[in-house]
PDB file of C-alpha atoms in Angstrom:
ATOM      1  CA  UNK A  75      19.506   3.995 -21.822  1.00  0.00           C
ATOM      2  CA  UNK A  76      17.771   0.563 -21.864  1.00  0.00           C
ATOM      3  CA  UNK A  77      13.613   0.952 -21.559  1.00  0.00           C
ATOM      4  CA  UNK A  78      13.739  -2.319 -20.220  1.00  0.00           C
ATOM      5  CA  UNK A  79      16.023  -1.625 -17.288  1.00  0.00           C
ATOM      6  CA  UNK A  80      12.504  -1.888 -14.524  1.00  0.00           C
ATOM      7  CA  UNK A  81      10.663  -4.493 -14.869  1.00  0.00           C
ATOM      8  CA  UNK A  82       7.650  -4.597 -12.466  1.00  0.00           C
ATOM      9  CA  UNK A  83       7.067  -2.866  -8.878  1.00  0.00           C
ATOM     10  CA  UNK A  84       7.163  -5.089  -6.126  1.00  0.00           C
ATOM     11  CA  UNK A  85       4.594  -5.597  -3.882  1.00  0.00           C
ATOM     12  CA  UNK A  86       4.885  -7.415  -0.580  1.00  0.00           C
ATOM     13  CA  UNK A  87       3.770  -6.678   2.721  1.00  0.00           C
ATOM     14  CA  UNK A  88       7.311  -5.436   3.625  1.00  0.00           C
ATOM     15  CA  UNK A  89       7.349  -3.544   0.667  1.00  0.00           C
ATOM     16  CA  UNK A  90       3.894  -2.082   1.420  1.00  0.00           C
ATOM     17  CA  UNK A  91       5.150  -1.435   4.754  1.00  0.00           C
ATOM     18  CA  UNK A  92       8.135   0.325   3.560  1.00  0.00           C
ATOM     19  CA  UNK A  93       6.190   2.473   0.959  1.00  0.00           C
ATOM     20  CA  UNK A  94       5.018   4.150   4.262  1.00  0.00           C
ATOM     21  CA  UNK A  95       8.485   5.497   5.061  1.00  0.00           C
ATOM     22  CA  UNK A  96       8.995   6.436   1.144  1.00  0.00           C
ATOM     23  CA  UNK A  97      10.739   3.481  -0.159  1.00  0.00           C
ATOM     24  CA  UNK A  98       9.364   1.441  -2.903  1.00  0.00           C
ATOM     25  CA  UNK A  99      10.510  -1.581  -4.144  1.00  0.00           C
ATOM     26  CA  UNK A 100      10.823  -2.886  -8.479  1.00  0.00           C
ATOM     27  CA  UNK A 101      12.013  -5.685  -9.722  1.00  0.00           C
ATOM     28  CA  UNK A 102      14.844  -4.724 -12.303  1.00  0.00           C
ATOM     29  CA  UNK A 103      16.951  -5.984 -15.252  1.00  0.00           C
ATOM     30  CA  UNK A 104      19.768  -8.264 -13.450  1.00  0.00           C
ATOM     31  CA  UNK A 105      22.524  -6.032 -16.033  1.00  0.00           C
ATOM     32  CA  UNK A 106      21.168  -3.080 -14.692  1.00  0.00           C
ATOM     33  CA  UNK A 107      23.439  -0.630 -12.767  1.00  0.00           C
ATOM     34  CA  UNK A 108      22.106   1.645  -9.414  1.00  0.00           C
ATOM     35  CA  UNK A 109      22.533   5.067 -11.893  1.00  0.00           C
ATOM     36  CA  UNK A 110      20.728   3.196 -14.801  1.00  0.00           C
ATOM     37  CA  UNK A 111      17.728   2.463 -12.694  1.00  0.00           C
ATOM     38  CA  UNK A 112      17.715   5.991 -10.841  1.00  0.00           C
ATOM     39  CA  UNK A 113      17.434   7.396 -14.377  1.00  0.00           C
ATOM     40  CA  UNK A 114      14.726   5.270 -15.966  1.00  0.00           C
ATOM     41  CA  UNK A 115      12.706   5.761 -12.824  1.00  0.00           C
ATOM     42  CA  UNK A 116      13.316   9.536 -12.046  1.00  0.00           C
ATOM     43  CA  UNK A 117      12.190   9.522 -16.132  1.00  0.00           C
ATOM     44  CA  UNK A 118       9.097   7.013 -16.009  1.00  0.00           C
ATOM     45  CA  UNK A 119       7.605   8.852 -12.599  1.00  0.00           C
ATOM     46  CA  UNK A 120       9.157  12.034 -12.500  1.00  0.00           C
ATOM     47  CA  UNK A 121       9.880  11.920  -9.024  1.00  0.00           C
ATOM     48  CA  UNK A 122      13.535  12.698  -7.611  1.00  0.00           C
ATOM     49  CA  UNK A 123      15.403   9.388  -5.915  1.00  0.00           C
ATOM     50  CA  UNK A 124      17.542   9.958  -3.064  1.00  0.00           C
ATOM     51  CA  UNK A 125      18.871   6.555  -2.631  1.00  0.00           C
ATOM     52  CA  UNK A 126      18.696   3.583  -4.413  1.00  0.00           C
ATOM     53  CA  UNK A 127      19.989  -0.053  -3.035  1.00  0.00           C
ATOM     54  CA  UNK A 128      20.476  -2.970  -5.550  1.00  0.00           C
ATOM     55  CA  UNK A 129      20.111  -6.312  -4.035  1.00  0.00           C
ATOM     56  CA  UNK A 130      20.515  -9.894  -5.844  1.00  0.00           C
ATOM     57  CA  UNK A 131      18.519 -12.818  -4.893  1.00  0.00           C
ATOM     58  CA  UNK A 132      20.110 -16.047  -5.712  1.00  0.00           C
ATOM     59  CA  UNK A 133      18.334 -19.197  -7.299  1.00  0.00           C
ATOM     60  CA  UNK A 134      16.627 -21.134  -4.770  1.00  0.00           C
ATOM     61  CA  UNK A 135      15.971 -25.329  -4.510  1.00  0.00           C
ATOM     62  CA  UNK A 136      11.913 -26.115  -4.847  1.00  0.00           C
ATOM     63  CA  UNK A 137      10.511 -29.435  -4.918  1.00  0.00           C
ATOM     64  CA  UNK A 138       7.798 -31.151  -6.243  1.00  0.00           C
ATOM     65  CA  UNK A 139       7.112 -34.426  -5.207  1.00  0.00           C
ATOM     66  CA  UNK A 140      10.180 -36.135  -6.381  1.00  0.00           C
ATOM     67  CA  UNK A 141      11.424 -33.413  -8.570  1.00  0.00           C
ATOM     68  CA  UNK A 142      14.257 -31.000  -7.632  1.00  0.00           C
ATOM     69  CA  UNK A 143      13.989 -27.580  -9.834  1.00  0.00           C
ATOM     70  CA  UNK A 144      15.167 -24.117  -8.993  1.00  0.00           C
ATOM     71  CA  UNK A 145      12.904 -20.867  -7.736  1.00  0.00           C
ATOM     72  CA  UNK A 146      15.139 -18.177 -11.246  1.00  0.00           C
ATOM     73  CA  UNK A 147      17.190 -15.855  -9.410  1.00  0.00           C
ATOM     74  CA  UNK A 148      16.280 -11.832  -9.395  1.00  0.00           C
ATOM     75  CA  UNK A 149      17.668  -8.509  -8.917  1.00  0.00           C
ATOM     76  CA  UNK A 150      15.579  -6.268  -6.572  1.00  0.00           C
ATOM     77  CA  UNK A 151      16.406  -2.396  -6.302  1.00  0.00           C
ATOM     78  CA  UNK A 152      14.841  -0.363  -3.458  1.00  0.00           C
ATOM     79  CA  UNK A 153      14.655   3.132  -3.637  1.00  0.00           C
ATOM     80  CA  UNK A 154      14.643   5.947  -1.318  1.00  0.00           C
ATOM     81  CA  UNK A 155      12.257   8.938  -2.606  1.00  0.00           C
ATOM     82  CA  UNK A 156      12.777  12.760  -1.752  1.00  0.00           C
ATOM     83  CA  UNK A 157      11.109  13.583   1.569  1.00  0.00           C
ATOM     84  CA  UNK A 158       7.413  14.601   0.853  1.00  0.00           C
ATOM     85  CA  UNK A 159       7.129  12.623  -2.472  1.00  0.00           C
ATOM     86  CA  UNK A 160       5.145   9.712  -2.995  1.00  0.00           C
ATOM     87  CA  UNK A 161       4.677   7.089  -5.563  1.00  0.00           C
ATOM     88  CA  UNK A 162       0.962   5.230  -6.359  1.00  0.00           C
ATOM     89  CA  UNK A 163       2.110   1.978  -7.504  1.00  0.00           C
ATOM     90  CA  UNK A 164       0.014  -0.024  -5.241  1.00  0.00           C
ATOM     91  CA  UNK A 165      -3.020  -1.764  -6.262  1.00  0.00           C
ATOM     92  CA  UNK A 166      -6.474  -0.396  -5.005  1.00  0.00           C
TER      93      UNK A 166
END
């Protein structure tokens, strides 16, 4: 298993808002499979993941001034915790 599978938690208002119905969002290796992430997380936090959701966010164009570059692309997983469990990952 790859250590380097998660790389940060994500936090956003939506994700802050969705840590209230037990999801929480981390930014994750963009090789990384759904069951490679569920382990290295159930691992890291010892919590148990009922569903995880792997989403891909493509390059996008920014510009400065006359410039043209591109926002790097990401993978995002969100995952679904085990009714009752909770995660503190957010910042106090």
């Amino acid at each position: 298993m790859n250590k380097f599978v998660i790389t940060q938690p994500l936090i956003s208002e939506k994700a802050t808002r969705l840590s209230t119905l037990g999801k929480y969002v981390f930014l994750v290796d963009k090789k990384a499979a759904a069951p490679e992430i569920k382990k290295a997380l159930e691992a890291i936090y010892k919590v148990n993941i009922t569903d995880i959701n792997v989403i891909n966010i493509p390059p996008r164009p920014r510009r400065t001034g006359r410039y043209v570059s591109e926002r790097p692309s990401y993978r995002k997983a969100i995952v679904t915790l085990k009714k009752g469990e909770k995660l503190d990952i957010m910042p106090h």
